Tab-separated table of C-alpha atoms in Angstrom:
chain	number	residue	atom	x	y	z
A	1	UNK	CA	0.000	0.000	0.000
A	2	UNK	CA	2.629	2.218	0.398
A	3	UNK	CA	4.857	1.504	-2.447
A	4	UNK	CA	1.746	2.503	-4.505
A	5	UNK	CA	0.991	5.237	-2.732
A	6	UNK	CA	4.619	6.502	-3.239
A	7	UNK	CA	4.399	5.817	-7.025
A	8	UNK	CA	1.199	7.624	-7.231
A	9	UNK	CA	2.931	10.503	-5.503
A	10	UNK	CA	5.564	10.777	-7.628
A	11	UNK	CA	3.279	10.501	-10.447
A	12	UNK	CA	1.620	13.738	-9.787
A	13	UNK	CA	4.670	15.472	-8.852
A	14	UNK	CA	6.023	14.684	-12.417
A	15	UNK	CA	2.837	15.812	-13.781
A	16	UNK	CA	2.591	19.187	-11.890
A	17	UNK	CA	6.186	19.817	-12.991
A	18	UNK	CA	5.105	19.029	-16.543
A	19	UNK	CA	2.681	21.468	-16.335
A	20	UNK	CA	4.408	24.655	-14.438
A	21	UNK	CA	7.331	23.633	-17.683
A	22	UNK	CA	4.875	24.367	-20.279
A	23	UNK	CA	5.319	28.049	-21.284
A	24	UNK	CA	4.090	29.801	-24.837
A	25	UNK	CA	6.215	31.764	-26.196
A	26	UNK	CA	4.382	34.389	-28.822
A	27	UNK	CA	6.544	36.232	-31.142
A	28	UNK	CA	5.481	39.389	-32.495
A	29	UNK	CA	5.855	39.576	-36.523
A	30	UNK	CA	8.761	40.979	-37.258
A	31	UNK	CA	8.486	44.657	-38.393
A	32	UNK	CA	9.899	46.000	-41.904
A	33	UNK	CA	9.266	49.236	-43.353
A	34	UNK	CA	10.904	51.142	-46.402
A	35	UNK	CA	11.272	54.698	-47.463
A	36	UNK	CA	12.195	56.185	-51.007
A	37	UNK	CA	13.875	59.610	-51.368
A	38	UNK	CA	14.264	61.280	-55.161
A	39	UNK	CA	16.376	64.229	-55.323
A	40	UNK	CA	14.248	66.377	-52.963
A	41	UNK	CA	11.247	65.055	-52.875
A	42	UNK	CA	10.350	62.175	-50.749
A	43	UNK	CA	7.605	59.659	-50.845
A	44	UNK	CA	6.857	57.588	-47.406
A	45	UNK	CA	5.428	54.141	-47.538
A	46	UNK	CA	5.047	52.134	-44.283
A	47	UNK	CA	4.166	48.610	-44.606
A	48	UNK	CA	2.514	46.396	-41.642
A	49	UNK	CA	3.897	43.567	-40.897
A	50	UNK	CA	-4.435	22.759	-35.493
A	51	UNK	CA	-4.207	20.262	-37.524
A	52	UNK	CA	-1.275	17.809	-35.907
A	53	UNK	CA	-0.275	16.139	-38.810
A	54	UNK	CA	2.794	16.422	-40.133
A	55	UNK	CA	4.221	17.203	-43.801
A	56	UNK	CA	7.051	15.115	-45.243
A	57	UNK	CA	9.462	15.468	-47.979
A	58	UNK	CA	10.942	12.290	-49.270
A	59	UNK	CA	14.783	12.186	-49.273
A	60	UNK	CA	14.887	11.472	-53.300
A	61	UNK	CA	16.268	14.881	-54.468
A	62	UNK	CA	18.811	15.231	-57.425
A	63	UNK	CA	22.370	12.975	-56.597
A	64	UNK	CA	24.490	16.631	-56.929
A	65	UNK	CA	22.535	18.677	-53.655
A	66	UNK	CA	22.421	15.558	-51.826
A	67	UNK	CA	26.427	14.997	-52.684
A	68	UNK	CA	26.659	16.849	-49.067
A	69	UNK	CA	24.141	16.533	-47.219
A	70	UNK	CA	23.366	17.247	-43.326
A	71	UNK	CA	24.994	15.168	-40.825
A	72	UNK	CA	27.866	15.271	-43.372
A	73	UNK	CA	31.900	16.086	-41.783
A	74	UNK	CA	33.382	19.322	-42.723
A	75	UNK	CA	36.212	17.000	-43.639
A	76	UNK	CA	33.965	15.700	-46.190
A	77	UNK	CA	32.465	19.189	-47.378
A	78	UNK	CA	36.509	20.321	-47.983
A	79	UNK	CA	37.124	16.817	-49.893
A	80	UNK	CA	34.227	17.856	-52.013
A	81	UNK	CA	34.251	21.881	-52.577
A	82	UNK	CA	37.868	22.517	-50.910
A	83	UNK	CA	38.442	25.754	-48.132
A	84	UNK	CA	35.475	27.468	-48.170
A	85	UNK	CA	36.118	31.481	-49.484
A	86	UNK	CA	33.713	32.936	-46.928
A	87	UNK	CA	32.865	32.024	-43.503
A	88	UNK	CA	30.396	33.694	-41.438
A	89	UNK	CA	29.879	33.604	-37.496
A	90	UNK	CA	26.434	33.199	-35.991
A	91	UNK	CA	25.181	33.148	-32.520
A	92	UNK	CA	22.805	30.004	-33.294
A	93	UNK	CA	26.125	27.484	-32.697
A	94	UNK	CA	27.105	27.432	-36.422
A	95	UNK	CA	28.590	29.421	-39.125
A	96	UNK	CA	28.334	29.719	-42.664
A	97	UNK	CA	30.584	28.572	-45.177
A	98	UNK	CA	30.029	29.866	-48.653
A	99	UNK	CA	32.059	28.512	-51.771
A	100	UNK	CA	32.102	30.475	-54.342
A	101	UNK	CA	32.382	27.618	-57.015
A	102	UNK	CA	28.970	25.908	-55.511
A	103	UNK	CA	26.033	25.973	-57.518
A	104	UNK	CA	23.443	24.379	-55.509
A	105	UNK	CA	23.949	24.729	-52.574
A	106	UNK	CA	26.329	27.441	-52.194
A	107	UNK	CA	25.797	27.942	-48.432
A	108	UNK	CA	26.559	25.057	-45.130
A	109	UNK	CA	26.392	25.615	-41.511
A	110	UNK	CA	28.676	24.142	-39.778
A	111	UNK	CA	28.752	23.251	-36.350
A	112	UNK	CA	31.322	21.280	-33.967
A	113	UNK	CA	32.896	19.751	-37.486
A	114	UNK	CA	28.706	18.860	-38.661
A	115	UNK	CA	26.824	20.303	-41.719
A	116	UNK	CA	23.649	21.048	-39.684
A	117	UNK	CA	22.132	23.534	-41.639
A	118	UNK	CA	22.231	24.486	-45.317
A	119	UNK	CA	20.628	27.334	-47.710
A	120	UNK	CA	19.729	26.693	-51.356
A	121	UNK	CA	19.105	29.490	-53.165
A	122	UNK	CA	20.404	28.833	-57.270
A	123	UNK	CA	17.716	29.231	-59.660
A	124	UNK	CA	16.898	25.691	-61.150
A	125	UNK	CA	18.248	23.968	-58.227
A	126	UNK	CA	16.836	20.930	-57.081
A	127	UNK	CA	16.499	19.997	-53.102
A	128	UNK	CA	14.493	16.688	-52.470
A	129	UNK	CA	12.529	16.520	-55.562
A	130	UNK	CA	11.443	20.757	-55.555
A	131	UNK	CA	13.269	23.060	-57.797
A	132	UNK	CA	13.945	26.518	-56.995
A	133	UNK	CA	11.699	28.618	-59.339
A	134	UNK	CA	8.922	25.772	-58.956
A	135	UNK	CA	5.167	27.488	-58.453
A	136	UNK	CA	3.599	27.608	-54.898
A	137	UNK	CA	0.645	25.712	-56.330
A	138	UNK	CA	3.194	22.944	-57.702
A	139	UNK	CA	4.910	22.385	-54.842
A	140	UNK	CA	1.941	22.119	-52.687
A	141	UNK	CA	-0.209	20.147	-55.258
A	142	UNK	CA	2.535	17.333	-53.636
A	143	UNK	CA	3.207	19.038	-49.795
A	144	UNK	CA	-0.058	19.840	-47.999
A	145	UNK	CA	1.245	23.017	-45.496
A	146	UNK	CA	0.247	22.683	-42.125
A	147	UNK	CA	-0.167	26.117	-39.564
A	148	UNK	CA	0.976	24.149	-36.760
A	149	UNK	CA	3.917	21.904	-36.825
A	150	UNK	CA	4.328	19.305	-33.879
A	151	UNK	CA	8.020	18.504	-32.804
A	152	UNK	CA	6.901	15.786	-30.918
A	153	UNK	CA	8.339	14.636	-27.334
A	154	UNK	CA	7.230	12.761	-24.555
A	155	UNK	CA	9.000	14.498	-21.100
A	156	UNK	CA	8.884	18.018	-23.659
A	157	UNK	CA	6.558	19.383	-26.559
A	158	UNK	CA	7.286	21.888	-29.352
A	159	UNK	CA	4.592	23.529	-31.437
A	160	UNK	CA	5.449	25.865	-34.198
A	161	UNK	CA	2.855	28.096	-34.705
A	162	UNK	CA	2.327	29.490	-38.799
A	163	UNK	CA	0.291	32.556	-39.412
A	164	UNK	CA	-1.397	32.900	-42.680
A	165	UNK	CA	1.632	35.080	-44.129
A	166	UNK	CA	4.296	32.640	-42.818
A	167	UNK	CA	2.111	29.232	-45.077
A	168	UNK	CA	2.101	31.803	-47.766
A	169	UNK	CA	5.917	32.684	-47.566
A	170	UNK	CA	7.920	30.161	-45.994
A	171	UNK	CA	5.734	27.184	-44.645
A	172	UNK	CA	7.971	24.418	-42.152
A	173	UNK	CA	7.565	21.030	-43.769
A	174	UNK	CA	9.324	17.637	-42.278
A	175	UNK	CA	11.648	15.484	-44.061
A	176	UNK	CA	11.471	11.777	-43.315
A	177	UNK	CA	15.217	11.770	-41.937
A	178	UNK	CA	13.677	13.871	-38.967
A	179	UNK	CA	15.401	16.894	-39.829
A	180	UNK	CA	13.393	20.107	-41.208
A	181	UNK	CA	13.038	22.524	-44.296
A	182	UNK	CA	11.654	25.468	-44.639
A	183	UNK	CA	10.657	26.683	-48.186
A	184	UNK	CA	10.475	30.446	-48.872
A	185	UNK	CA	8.340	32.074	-51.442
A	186	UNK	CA	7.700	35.192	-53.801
A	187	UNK	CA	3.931	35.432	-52.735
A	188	UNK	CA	3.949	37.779	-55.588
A	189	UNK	CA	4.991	35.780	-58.587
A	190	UNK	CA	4.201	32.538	-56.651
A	191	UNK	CA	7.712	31.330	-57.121
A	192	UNK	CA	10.175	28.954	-55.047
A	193	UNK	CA	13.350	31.228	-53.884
A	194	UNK	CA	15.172	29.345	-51.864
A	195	UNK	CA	15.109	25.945	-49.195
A	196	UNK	CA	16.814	26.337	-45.695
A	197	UNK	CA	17.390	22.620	-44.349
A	198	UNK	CA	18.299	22.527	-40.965
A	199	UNK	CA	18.390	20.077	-38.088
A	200	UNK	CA	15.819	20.201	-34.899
A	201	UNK	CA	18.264	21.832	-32.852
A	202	UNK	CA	18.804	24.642	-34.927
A	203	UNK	CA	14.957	25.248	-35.302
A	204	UNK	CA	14.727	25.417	-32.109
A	205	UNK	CA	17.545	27.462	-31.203
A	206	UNK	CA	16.394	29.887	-33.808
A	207	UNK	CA	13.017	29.893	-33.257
A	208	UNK	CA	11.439	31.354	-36.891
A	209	UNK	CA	7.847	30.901	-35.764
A	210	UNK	CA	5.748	31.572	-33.080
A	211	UNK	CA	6.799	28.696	-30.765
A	212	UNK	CA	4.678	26.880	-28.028
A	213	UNK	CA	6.773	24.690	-25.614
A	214	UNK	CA	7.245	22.399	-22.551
A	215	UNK	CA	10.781	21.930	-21.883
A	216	UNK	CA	14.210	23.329	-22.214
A	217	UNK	CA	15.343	25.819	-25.006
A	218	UNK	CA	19.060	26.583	-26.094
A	219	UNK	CA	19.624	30.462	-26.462
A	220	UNK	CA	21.018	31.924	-29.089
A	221	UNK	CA	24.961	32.849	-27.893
A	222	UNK	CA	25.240	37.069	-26.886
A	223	UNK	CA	25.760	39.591	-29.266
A	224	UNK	CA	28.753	41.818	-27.951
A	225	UNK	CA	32.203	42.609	-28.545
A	226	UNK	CA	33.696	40.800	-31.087
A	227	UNK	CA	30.975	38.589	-31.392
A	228	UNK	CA	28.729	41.605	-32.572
A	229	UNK	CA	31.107	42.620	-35.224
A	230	UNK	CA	31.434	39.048	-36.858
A	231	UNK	CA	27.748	39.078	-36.337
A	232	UNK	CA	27.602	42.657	-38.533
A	233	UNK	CA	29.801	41.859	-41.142
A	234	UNK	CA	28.459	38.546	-41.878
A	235	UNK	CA	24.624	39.375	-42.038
A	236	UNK	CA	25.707	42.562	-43.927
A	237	UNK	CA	27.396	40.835	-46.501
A	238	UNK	CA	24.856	37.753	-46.640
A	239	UNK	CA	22.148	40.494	-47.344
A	240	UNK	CA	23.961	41.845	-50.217
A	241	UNK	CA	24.138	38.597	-51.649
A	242	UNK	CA	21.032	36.971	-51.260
A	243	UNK	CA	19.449	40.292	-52.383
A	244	UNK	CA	21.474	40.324	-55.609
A	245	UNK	CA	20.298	36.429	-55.678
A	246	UNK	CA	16.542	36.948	-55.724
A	247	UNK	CA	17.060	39.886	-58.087
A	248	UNK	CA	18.872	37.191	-60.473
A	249	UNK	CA	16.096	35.083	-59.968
A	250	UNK	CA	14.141	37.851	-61.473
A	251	UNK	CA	16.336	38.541	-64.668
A	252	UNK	CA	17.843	41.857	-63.256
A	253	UNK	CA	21.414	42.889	-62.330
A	254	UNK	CA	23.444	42.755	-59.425
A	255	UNK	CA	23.859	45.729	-57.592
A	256	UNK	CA	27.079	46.780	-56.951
A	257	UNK	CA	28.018	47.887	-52.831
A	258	UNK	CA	28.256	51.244	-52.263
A	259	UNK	CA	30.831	51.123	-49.469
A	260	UNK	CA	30.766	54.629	-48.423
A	261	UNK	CA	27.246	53.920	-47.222
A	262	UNK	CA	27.583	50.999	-45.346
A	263	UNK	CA	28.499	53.020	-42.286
A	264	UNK	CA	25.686	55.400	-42.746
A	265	UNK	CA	23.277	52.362	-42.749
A	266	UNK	CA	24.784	50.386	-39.944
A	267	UNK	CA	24.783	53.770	-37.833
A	268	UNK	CA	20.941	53.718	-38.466
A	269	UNK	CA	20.502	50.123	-37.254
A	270	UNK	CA	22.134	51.095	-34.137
A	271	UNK	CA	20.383	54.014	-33.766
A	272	UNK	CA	17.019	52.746	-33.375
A	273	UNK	CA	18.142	49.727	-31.276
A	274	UNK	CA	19.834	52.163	-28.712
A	275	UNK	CA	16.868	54.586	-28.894
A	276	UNK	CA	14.043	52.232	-28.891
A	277	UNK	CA	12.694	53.529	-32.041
A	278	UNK	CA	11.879	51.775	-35.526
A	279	UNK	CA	11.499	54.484	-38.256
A	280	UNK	CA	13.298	56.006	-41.414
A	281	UNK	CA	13.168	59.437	-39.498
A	282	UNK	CA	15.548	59.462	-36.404
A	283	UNK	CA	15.701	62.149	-33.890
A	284	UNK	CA	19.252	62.199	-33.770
A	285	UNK	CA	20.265	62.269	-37.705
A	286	UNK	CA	17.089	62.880	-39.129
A	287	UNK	CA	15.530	61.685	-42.895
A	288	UNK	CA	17.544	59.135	-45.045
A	289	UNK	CA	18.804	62.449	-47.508
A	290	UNK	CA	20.405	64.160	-44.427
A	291	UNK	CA	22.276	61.248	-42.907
A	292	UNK	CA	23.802	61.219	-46.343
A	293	UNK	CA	24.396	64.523	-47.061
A	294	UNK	CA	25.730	64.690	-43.910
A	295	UNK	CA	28.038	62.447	-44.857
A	296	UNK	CA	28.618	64.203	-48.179
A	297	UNK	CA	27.300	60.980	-50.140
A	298	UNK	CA	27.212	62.590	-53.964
A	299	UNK	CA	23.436	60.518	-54.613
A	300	UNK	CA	20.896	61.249	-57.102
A	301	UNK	CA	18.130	58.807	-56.020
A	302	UNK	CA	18.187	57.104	-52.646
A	303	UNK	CA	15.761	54.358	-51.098
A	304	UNK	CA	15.475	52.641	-47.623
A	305	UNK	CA	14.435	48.980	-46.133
A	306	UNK	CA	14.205	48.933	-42.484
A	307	UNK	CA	13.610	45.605	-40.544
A	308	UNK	CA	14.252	44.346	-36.897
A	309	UNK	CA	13.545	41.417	-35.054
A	310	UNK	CA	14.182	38.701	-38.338
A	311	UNK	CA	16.427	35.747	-37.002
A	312	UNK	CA	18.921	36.358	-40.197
A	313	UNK	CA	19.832	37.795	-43.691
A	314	UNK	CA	17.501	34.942	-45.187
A	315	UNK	CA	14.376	35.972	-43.375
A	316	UNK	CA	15.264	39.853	-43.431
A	317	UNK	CA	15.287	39.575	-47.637
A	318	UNK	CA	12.494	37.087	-47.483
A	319	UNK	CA	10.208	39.646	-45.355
A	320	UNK	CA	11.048	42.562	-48.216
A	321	UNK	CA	10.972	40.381	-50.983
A	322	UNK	CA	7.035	40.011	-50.077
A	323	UNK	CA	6.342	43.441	-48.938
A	324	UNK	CA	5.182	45.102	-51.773
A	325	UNK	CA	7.049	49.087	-50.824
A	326	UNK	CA	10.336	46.887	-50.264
A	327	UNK	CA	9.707	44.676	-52.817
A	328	UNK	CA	9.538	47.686	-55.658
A	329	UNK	CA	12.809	49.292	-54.039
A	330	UNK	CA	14.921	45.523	-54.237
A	331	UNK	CA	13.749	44.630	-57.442
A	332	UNK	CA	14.148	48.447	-58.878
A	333	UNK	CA	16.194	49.408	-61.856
A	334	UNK	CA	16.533	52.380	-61.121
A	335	UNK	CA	19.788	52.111	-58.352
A	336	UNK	CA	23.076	50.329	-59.341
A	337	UNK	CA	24.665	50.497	-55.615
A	338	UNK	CA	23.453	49.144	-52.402
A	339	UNK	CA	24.862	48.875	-48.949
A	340	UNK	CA	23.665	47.207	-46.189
A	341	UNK	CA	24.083	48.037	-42.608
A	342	UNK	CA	23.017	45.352	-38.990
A	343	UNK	CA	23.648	46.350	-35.166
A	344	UNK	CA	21.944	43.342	-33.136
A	345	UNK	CA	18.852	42.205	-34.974
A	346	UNK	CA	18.436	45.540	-36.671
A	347	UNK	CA	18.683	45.984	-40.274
A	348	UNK	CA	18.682	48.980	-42.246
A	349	UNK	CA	19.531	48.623	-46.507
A	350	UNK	CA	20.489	51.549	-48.335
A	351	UNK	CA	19.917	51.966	-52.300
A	352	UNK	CA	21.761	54.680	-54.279
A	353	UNK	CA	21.731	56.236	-57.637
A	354	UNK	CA	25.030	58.456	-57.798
A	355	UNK	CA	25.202	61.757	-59.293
């Protein structure tokens, strides 16, 4: 009698721990705006930002993405592509390595010697059977997106959350091997940009969607001192890229970086993290046109993306690639340069049409 009075004891204390662990954890979306200045006139637009079964992705894709896969060795990743040419810290455990001679994929996070992440983003690529310029409607005539995605656990639970916009633009789907893509979208043209694959671990540590959970989370590492910088350069450069990617995608040209604004754009990012503020208009420098004729920038035309709170580059260019003001000023002809400018998870991108 008391040996099962015991058990039942511990029973419920297990079960009342089980239930003080369960938090949610609601994520606001992630705010973007964008602001275009020509010569001295200036035009404003602001932009506003459970079914349990699961969707899965068979592991046939084409034999070259798969060449490398996750759970690969960087050993094996240098056997096959050599040194990578860029490598970029993160605070999510891994960094990017980025080979320039890489078609598909061009991008692998790496982590304690492990490809646990990697980005796709080549148009005509091919990642587990989907192709990167394939319709929405195509690739979900064969993947039925869920809003909720279930983790699973016994002892812990993880629910991902999707609002409407995030099915539209980057749904989560499940691949058999247990490990997870998510597949952005141009809700615009309806067209497949690019395919993040990343293990459980780093979903969870980076947290994308709206995230209810019992259990344990791993936090994303500080961002200060020299981690910040790493953190700056990398995103700023990844931005540039990916931008000039999706523009490709499009049939346009790359833009070119205008270096002596990168400054003026990462000083903006830092402004409105230190300040508290999220607005093209700061009441320390003022409108994009004077923080660049303040720094004597010789400019023509000039245009602004703002965003803060995105996890990454990937989901910063994402969130303006389907905004419709950000979308016209990162697909426009009508600028050559662009610089890009992070502080934390602020990000400010500057477009300029020289004199």
């Amino acid at each position: 009698m008391l040996r099962t009075i015991s058990v039942m004891t511990s029973f419920l204390i297990i079960f009342m721990l089980a239930l003080i662990g369960f938090t949610i954890l609601i994520e606001d979306p992630s705010p973007i705006s964008t602001e275009k200045w020509e010569e001295d006139n200036d035009r404003h637009i602001e932009s506003d930002e459970a079914d349990s079964s699961v969707n899965r992705i068979t592991e046939s894709g084409s034999v070259h993405e798969e060449t490398v896969g996750l759970h690969a060795t960087s050993e094996e990743l240098q056997s096959r592509f050599g040194k990578p040419d860029q490598v970029f810290w993160t605070p999510y455990g891994y960094e990017w390595w980025r080979f320039d001679e890489v078609v598909t994929p061009h991008l692998y996070g790496i982590q304690n010697g492990t490809v646990v992440t990697k980005m796709i983003v080549e148009n005509g690529s091919s990642v587990n059977g989907i192709s990167i310029g394939e319709s929405y409607e195509s690739v979900r005539n064969r993947f039925d997106y869920q809003d909720e995605v279930d983790l699973g656990g016994v002892m812990s639970s993880y629910v991902f959350d999707l609002t409407e916009e995030d099915v539209l633009t980057k749904p989560l789907v499940i691949l058999e091997s247990g490990d997870y893509a998510q597949l952005y979208f141009d809700k615009f043209d309806g067209s497949l940009t690019a395919v993040r694959k990343q293990t459980e671990e780093v979903l969870l540590t980076q947290r994308p969607y709206s995230l209810s959970y019992r259990g344990s989370l791993i936090e994303p590492e500080e961002l200060a001192g020299d981690e910040m910088i790493q953190w700056q350069e990398g995103q700023e450069e990844l931005i540039h890229i990916l931008s000039n990617h999706f523009r490709e995608q499009k049939g346009l040209y790359s833009m070119e970086k205008a270096e002596d604004v990168r400054l003026i754009a990462r000083a903006h990012s830092r402004d409105m993290y230190s300040n508290g503020f999220f607005a093209h208009d700061s009441p320390n420098t003022g409108s994009l046109a004077d923080r660049l004729n303040e720094d004597d920038v010789n400019f023509q035309g000039a245009a602004e993306n703002i965003a803060a709170h995105y996890i990454d580059s990937l989901e910063v260019v994402n969130g303006w690639l389907n905004s419709e003001g950000h979308r016209v000023n990162l697909l426009s002809e009508d600028f050559t340069y662009v610089a890009s400018g992070v502080y934390d998870f602020y990000y400010t991108q500057n477009f300029i049409n020289y004199r």
